[in-house]
Short mmCIF file of C-alpha atoms in Angstrom, two decimals:
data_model
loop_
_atom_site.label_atom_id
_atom_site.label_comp_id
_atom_site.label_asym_id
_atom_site.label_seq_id
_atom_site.Cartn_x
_atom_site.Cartn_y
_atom_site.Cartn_z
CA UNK A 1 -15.61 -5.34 11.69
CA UNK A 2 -13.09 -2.00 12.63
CA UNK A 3 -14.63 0.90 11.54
CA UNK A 4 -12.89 4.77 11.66
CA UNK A 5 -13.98 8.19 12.80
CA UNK A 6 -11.90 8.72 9.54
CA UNK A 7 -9.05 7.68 7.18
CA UNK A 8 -5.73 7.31 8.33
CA UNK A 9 -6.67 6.42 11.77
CA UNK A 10 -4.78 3.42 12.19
CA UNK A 11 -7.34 0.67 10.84
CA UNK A 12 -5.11 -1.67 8.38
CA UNK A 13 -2.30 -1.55 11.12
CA UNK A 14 -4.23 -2.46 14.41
CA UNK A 15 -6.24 -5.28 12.41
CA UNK A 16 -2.64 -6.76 11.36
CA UNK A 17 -2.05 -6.44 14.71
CA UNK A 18 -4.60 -8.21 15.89
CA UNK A 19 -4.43 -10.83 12.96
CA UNK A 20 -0.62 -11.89 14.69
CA UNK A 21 -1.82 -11.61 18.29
CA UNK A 22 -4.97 -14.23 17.30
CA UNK A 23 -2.90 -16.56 14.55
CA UNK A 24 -0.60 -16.84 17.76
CA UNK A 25 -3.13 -17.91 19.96
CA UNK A 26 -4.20 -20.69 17.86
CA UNK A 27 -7.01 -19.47 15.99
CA UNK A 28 -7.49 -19.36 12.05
CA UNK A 29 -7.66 -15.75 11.11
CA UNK A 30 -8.33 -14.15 7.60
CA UNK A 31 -8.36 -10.64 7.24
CA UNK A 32 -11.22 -8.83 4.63
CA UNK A 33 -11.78 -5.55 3.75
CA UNK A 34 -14.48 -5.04 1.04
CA UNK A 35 -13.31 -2.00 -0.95
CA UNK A 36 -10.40 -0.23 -1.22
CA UNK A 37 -9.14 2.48 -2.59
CA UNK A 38 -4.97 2.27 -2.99
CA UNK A 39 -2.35 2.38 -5.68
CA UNK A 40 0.09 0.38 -3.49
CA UNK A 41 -1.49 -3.25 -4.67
CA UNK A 42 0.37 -6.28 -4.17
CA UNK A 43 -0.14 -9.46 -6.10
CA UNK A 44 -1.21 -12.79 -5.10
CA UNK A 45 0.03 -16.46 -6.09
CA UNK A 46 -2.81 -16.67 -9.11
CA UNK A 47 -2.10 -13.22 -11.03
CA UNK A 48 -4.73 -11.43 -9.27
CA UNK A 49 -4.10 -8.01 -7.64
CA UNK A 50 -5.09 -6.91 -3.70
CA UNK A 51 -4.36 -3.55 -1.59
CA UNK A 52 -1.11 -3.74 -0.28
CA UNK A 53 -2.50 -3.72 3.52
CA UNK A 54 -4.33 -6.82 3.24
CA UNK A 55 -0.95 -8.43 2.11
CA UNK A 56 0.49 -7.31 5.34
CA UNK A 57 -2.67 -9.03 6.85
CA UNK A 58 -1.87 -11.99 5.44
CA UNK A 59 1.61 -12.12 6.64
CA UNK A 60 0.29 -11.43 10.42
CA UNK A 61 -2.08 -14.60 9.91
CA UNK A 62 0.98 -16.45 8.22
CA UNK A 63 -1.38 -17.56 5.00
CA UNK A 64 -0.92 -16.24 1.54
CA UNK A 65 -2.74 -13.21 0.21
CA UNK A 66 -5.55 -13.77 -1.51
CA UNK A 67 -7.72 -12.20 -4.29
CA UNK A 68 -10.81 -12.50 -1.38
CA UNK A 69 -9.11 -10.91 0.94
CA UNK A 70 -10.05 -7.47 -1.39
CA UNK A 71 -12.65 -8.12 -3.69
CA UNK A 72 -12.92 -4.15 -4.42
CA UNK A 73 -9.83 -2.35 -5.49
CA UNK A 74 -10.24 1.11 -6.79
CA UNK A 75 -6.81 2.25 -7.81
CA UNK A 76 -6.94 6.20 -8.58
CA UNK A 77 -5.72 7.14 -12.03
CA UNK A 78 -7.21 11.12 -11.62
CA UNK A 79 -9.02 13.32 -8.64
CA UNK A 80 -12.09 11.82 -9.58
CA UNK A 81 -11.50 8.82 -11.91
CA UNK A 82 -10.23 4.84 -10.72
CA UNK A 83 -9.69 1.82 -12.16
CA UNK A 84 -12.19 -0.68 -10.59
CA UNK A 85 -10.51 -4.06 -10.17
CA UNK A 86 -12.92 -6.82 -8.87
CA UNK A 87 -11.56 -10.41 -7.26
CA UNK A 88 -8.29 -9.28 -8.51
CA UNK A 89 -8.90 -8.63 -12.13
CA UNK A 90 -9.78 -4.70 -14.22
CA UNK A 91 -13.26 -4.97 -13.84
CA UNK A 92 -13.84 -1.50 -15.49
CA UNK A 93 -13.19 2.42 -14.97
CA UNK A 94 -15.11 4.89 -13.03
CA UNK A 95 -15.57 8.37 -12.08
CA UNK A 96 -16.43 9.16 -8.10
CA UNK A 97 -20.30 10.33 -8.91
CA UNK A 98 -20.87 7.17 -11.11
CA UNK A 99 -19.54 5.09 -9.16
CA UNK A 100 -21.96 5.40 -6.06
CA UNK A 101 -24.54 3.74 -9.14
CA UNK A 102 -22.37 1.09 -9.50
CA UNK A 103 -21.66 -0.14 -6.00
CA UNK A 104 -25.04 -2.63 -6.21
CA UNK A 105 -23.56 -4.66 -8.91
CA UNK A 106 -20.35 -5.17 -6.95
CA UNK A 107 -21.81 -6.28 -3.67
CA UNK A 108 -22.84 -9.71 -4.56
CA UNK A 109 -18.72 -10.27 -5.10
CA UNK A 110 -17.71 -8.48 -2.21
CA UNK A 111 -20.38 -11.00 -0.36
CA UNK A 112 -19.06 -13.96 -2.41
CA UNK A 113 -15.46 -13.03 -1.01
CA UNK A 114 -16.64 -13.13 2.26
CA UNK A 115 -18.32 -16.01 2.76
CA UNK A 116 -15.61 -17.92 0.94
CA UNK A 117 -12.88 -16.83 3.98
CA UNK A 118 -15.54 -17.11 6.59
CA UNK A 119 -15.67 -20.92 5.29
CA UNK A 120 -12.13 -21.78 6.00
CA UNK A 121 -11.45 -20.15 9.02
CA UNK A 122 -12.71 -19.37 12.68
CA UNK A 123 -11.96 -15.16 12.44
CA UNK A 124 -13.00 -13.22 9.89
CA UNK A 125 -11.24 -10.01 10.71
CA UNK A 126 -13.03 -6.86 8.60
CA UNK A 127 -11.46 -3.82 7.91
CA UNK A 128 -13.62 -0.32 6.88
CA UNK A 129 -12.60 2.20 4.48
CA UNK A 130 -12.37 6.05 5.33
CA UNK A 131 -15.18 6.82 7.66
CA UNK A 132 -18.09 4.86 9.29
CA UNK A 133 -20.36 8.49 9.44
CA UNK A 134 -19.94 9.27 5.73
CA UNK A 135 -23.76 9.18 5.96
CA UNK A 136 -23.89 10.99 2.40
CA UNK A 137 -22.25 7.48 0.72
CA UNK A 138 -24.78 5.00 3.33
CA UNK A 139 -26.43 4.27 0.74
CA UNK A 140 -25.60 1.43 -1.67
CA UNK A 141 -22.20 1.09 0.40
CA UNK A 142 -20.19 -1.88 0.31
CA UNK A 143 -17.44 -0.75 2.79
CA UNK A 144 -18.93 0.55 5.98
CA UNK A 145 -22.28 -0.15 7.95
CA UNK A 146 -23.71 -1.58 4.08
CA UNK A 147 -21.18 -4.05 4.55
CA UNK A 148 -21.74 -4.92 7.89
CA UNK A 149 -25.40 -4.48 7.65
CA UNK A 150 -25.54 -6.99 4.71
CA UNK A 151 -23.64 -9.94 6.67
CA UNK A 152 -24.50 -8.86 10.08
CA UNK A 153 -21.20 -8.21 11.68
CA UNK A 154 -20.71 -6.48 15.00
CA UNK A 155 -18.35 -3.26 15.04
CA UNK A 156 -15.60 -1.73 16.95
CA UNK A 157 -14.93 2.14 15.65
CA UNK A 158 -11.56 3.37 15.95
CA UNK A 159 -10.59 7.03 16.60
CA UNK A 160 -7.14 8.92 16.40
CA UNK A 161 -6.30 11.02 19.40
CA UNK A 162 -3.12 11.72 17.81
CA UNK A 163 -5.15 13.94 15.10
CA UNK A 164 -7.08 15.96 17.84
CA UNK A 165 -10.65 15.93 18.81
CA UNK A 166 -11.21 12.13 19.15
CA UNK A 167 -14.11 12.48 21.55
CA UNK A 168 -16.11 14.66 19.08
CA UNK A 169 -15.22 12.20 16.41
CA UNK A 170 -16.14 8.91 18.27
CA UNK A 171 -19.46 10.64 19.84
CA UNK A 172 -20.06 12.27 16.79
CA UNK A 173 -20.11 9.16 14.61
CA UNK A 174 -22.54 8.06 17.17
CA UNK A 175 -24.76 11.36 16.44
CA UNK A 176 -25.15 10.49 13.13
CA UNK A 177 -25.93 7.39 12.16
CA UNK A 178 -28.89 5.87 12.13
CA UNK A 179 -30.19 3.91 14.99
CA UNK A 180 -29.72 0.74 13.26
CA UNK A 181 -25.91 1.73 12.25
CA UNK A 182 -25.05 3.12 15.60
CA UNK A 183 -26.59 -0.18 17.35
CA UNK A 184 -23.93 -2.23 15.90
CA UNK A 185 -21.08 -0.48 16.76
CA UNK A 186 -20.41 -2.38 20.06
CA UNK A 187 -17.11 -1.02 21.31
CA UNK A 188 -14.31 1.12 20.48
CA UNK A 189 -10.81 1.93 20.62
CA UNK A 190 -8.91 5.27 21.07
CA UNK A 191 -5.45 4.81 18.89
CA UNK A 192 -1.88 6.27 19.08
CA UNK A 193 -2.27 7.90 22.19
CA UNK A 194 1.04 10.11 23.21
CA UNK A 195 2.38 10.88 26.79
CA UNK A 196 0.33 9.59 29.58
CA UNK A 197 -2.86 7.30 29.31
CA UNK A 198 -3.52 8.23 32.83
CA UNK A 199 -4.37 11.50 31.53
CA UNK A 200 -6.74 9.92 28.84
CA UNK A 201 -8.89 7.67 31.51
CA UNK A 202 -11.83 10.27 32.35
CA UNK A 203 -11.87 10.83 28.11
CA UNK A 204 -12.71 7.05 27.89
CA UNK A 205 -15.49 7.27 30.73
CA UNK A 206 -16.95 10.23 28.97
CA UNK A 207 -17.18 8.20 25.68
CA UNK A 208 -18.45 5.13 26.66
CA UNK A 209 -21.17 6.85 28.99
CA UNK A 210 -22.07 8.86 26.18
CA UNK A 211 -22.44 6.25 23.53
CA UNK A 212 -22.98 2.71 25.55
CA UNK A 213 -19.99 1.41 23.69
CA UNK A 214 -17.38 -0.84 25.43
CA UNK A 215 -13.95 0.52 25.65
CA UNK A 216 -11.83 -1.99 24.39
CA UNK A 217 -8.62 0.21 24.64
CA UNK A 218 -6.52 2.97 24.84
CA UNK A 219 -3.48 2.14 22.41
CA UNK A 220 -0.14 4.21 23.13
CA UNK A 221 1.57 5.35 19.66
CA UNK A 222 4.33 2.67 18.86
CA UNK A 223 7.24 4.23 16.77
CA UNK A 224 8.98 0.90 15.96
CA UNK A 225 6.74 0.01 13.20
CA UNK A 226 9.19 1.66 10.21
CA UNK A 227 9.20 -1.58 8.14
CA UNK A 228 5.51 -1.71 7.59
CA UNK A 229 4.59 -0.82 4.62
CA UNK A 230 2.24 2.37 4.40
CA UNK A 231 -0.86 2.33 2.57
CA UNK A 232 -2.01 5.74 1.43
CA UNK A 233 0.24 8.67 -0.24
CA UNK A 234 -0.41 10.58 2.89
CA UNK A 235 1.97 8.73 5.03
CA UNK A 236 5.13 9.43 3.13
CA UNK A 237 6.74 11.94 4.88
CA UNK A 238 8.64 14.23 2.82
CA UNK A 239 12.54 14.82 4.26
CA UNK A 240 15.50 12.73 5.29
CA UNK A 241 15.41 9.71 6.95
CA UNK A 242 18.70 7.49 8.36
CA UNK A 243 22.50 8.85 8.11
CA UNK A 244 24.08 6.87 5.81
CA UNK A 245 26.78 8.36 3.31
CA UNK A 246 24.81 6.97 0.31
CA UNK A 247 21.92 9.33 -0.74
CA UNK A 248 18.69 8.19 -2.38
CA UNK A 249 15.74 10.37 -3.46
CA UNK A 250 12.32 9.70 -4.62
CA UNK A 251 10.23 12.13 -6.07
CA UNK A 252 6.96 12.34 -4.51
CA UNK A 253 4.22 12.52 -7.95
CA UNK A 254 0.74 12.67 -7.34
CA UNK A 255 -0.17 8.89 -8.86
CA UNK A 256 3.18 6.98 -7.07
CA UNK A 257 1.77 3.58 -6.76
CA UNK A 258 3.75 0.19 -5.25
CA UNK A 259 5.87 2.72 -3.01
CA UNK A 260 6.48 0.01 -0.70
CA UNK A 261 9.38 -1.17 -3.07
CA UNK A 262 11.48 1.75 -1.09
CA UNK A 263 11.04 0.73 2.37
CA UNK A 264 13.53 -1.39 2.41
CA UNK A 265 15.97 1.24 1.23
CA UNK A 266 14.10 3.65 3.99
CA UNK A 267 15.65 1.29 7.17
CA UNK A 268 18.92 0.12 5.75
CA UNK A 269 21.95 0.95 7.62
CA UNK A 270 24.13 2.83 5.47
CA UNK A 271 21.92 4.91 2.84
CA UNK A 272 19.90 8.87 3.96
CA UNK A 273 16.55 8.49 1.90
CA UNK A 274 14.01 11.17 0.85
CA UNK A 275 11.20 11.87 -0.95
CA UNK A 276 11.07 15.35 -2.19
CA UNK A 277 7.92 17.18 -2.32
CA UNK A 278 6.68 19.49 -5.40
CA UNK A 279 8.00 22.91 -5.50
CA UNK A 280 11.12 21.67 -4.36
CA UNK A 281 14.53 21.12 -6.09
CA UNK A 282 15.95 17.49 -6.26
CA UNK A 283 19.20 17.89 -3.63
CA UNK A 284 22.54 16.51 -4.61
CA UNK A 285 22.43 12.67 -4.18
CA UNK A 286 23.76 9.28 -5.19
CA UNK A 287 20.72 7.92 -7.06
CA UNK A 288 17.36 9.04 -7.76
CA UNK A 289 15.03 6.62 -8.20
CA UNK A 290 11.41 7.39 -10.09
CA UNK A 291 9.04 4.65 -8.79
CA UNK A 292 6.04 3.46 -9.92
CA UNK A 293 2.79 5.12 -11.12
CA UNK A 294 -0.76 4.55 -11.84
CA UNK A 295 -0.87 7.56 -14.42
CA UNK A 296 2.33 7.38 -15.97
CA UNK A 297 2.01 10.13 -18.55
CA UNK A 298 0.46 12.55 -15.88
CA UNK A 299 2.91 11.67 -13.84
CA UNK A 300 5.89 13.03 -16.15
CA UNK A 301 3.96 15.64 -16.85
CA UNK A 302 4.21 16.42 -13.23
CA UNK A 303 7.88 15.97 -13.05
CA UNK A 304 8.19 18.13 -15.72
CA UNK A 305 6.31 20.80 -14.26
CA UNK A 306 8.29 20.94 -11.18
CA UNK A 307 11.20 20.99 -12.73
CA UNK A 308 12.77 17.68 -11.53
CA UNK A 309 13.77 16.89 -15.66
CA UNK A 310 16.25 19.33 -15.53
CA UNK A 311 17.23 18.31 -12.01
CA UNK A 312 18.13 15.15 -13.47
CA UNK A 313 20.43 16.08 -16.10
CA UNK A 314 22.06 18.05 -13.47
CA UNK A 315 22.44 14.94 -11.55
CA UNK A 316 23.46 12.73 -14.57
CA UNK A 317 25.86 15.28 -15.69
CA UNK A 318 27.51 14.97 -12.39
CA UNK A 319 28.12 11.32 -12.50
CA UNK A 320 24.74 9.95 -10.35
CA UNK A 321 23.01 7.36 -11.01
CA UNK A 322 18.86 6.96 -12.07
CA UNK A 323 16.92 4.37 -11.81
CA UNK A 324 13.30 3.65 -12.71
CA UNK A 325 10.85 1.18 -11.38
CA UNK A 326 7.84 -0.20 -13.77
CA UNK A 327 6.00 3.64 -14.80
CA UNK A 328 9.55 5.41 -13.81
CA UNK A 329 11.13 3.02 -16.26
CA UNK A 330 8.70 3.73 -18.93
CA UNK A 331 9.27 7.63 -18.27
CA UNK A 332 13.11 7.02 -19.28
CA UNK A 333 12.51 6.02 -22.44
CA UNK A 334 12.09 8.40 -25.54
CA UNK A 335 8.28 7.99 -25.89
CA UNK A 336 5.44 6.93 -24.24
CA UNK A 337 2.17 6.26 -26.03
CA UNK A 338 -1.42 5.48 -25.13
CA UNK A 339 -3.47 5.05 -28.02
CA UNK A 340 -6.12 3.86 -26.47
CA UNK A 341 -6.96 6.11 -23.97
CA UNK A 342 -5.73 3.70 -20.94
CA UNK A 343 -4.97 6.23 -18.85
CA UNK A 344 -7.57 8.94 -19.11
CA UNK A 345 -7.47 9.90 -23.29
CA UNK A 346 -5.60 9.12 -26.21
CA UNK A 347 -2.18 10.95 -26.06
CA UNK A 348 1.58 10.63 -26.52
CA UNK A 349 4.30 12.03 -24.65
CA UNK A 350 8.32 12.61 -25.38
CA UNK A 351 9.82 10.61 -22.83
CA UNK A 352 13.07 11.67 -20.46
CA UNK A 353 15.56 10.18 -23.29
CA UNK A 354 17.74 8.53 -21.44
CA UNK A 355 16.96 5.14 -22.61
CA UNK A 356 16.68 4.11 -26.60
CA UNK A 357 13.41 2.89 -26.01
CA UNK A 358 9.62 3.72 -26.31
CA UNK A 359 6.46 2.08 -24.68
CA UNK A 360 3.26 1.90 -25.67
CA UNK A 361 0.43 1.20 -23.09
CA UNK A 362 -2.44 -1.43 -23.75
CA UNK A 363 -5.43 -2.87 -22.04
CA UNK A 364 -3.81 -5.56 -21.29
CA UNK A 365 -2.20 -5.90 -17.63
CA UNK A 366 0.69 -7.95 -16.99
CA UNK A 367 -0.35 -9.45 -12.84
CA UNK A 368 2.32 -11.99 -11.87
CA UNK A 369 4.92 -13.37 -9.32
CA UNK A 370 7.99 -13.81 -10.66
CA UNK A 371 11.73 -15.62 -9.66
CA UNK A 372 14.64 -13.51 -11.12
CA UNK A 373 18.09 -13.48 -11.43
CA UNK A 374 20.49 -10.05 -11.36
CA UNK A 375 22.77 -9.67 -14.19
CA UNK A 376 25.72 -10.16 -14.86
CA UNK A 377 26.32 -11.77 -11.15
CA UNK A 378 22.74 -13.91 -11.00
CA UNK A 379 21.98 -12.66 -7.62
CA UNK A 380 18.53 -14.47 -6.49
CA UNK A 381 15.67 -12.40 -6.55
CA UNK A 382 11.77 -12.22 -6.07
CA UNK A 383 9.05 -9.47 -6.84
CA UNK A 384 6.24 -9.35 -9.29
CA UNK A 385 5.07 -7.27 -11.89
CA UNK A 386 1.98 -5.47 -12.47
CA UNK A 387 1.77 -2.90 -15.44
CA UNK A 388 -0.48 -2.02 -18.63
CA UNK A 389 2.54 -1.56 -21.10
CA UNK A 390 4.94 -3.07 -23.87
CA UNK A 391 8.00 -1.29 -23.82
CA UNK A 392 10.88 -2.04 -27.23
CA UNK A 393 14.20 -1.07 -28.02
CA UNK A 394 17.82 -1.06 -28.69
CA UNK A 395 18.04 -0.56 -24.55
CA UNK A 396 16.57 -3.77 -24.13
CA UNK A 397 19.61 -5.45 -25.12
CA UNK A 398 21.01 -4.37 -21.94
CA UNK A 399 18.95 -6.08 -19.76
CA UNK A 400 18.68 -6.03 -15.99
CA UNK A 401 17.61 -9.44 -14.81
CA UNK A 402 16.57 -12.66 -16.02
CA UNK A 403 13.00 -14.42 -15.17
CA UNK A 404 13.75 -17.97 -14.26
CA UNK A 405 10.77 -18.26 -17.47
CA UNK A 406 13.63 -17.18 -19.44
CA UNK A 407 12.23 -13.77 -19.93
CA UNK A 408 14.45 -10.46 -19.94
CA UNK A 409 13.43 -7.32 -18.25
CA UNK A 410 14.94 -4.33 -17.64
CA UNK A 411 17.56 -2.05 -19.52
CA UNK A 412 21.04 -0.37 -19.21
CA UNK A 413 22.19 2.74 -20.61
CA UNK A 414 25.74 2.65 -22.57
CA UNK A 415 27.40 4.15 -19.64
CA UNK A 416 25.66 1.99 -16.86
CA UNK A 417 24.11 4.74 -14.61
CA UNK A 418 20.89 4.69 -15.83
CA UNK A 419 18.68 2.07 -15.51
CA UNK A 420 15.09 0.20 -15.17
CA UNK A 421 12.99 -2.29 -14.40
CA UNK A 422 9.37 -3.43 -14.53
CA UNK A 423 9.68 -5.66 -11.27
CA UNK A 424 8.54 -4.62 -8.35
CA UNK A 425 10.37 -6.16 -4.91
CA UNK A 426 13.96 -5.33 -6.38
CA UNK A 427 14.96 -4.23 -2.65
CA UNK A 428 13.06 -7.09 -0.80
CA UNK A 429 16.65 -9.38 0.01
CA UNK A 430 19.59 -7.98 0.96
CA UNK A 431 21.52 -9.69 -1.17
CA UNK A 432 20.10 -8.06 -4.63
CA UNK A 433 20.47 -4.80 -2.22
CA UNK A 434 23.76 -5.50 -2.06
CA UNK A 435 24.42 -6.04 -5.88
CA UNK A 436 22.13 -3.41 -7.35
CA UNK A 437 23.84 -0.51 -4.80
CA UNK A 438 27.26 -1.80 -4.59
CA UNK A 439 29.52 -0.46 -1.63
CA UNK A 440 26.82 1.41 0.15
CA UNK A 441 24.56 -2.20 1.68
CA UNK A 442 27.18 -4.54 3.59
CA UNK A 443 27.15 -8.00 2.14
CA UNK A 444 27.05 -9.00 5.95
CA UNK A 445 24.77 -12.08 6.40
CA UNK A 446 23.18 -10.73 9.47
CA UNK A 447 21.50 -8.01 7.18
CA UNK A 448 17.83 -9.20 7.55
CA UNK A 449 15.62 -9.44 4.38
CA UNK A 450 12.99 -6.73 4.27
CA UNK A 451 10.25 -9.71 4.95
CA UNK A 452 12.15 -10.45 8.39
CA UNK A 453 12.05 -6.80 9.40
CA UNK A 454 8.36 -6.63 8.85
CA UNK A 455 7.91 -10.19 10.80
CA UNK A 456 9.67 -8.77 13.90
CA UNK A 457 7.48 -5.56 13.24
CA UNK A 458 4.22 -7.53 13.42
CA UNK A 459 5.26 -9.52 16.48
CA UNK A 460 6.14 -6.17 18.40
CA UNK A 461 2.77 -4.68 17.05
CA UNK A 462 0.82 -7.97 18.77
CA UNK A 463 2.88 -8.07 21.95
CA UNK A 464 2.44 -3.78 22.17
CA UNK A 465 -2.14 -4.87 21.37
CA UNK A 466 -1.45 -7.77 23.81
CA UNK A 467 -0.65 -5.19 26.59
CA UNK A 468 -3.29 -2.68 25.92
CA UNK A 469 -6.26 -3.96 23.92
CA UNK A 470 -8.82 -6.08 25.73
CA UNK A 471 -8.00 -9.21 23.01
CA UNK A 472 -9.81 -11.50 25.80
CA UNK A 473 -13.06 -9.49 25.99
CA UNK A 474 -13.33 -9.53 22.04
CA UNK A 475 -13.02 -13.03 22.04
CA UNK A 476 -15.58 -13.08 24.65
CA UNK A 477 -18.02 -10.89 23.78
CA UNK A 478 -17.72 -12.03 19.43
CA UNK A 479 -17.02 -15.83 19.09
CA UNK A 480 -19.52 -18.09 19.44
CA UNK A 481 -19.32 -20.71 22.90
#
């Protein structure tokens, strides 16, 4: 099991890392991470939903993502409120202090999970969540030491020295855990390390002598790794990336979920991308695209509050183009209603108008992988979709894209520069690229489809943990003779 001195320290990416260098070696390797807590969710092959890192785990082990592979999903709709979705289905809705009463009844699935990976494979590889010495949450956890405690699983802890401090944090965590806790942490590894690792050598010493943990290895920071798909919020950098002549922007709202339908769009040749940040102005641009949300009506609440609504009439009024993807499509319409309270409390909000169209949100959650055509050219696609929503309207006679189920999705406005989708993936291929953004993607068959990109990114990511990770004394010291 990899456990952090925090969040954000580089745990999802190192154990997909890991997951490629082992699958390559010969081994069987499933990734599992017991709870998480992410709005970027992908979706497996039987309608079940999964934290968008474990995907990417998947992919390094080349199996498909599975509902086990995440049995514990809490996808934020507030500051203190998530949905809780459980072996890939809404299991229920939480606040953060009830929920620490709750984690007992989910363990048993979370164990369930487990044990059905560990079954069909010869590496289980476990992934924490936030930080192994949250000693105030030990008990009844299901995603730290509980975890490991409850199947017995040995730990490596993982510390940042790119954030500062990592010897307090990694001796630290050592401090204060209890005994038990702190005697099954076995090794560690000191991530995204800048400039020399010479200079880093008597910090590693001074750790392991300190804590009688095995240094497994001092990991330089590897800036190639732009097509993998971030997991948090707090890794989408606000401010232009690439040079291209075609601009996109994205703004940044506090419940964007699915965000990794833009990083395609983030490495293409050809387009500058950016998300903009509250309390600033949306900049003159080519298309603005609203993404996806977990809290839809908060959400345009939020864009109205900035401002961006009257950014984008500006925009529209000078000939760009919008586009909305599942909650930003809803938000174009002329009203958005939850009567049910699916989102926090009953309540109805004016949409942004520019689509004759109005949804109403349900308890019911459309999970599923879908095959699409583009219209009018019938441009292959892929994606899925994964909203609580039934959107009508006159728009809807405009559609987008065909399902290959026959199914339309998607509207047009009248004068074509407006538009929106439910399906997530739209950017995935560069040939629906291509058709959705015109002149600004080459048609150029060497363009590599966004899956490719984050292939060759997981194969540089093994060879780079190859180099400096002690794979061989894992495998050593953890597998079984």
């Amino acid at each position: 099991m990899f456990q952090g001195t925090g969040s954000n320290v580089g745990k999802s990416v190192l154990v997909a890392g890991l997951a490629r260098a082992l699958t390559r070696r010969g081994y069987r390797v499933r990734p599992f991470k017991p709870q998480n807590m992410s709005n970027n969710a992908a979706v497996t092959a039987d309608g079940g939903e999964i934290g968008r890192a474990q995907a990417l785990q998947a992919q390094a082990c080349g199996v498909a993502p599975s509902v086990h592979m995440n049995p514990v999903l809490l996808k934020p709709v507030s500051e203190q409120g998530a949905q809780i979705v459980v072996q890939g289905r809404v299991w229920g809705q939480s606040r953060a202090r009830a929920y620490q009463t709750t984690k007992p009844l989910l363990m048993p699935y979370v164990k369930e999970s487990y044990e059905r990976l560990r079954a069909e494979c010869d590496i289980v590889l476990v992934e924490g969540a936030g930080s192994a010495s949250e000693v105030n949450l030990r008990c009844n956890d299901i995603a730290n030491m509980g975890f490991a405690e409850a199947v017995d699983l040995p730990v490596i802890l993982i510390g940042d020295i790119d954030r500062g401090g990592v010897i307090a944090s990694l001796v630290g965590t050592s401090a204060v855990l209890t005994p038990g806790d702190a005697s099954r942490i076995r090794g560690f590894i000191v991530n995204r390390m800048r400039g020399d690792p010479a200079l880093f050598e008597s910090g590693m010493s001074f750790i392991a002598g300190r804590t009688g943990w095995t240094p497994f290895g001092l990991v330089p920071f590897l800036p190639h790794l732009g097509a993998l798909p971030a997991e948090d919020t707090g890794d989408l950098t606000p401010g232009w990336q690439g040079e291209g002549a075609f601009r996109i922007v994205v703004p940044l709202m506090p419940m964007i979920s699915n965000f990794d339908d833009l990083d395609p769009l983030r490495t293409e040749a050809g387009i500058s991308f950016a998300f903009i940040p509250p309390g600033t102005a949306l900049p003159p641009c080519d298309l603005v695209i609203l993404p996806g949300s977990k809290a839809t009506i908060a959400d345009l609440d939020f864009l109205r509050a900035q401002g961006w609504d009257i950014d984008l009439k500006a925009h529209h009024r000078r000939g760009g183009r919008i586009l909305g993807i599942c909650g930003g499509f809803q938000m174009l319409g002329q009203r958005i209603a939850d009567p049910e309270g699916i989102e926090g409390h009953a309540t109805s909000r004016p949409g942004l108008g520019y689509l004759d169209m109005e949804t109403r949100l349900t308890g019911a959650k459309t999970v599923r992988s879908v095959e699409a055509c583009l219209l009018p050219g019938r441009q292959r696609l892929g994606g899925y979709e994964i909203h609580a929503g039934v959107t009508q309207g006159p728009a809807l006679s405009r559609p987008v894209m065909q399902f290959d189920d026959g199914r339309l999705d998607g509207a047009i406005s009248e004068d074509g520069r407006v538009a929106g989708t439910y399906l997530h993936g739209v950017f995935s291929l560069a040939s629906s690229r291509q058709a959705l953004l015109g002149d600004a993607i080459s048609a150029s068959q060497d363009t590599p489809d966004h899956a490719m990109r984050v292939d060759l990114a997981l194969d540089c990511l093994a060879d780079h943990l190859e180099q400096h990770v002690g794979i061989d004394r894992m495998i050593d010291a953890f597998l079984p003779v």
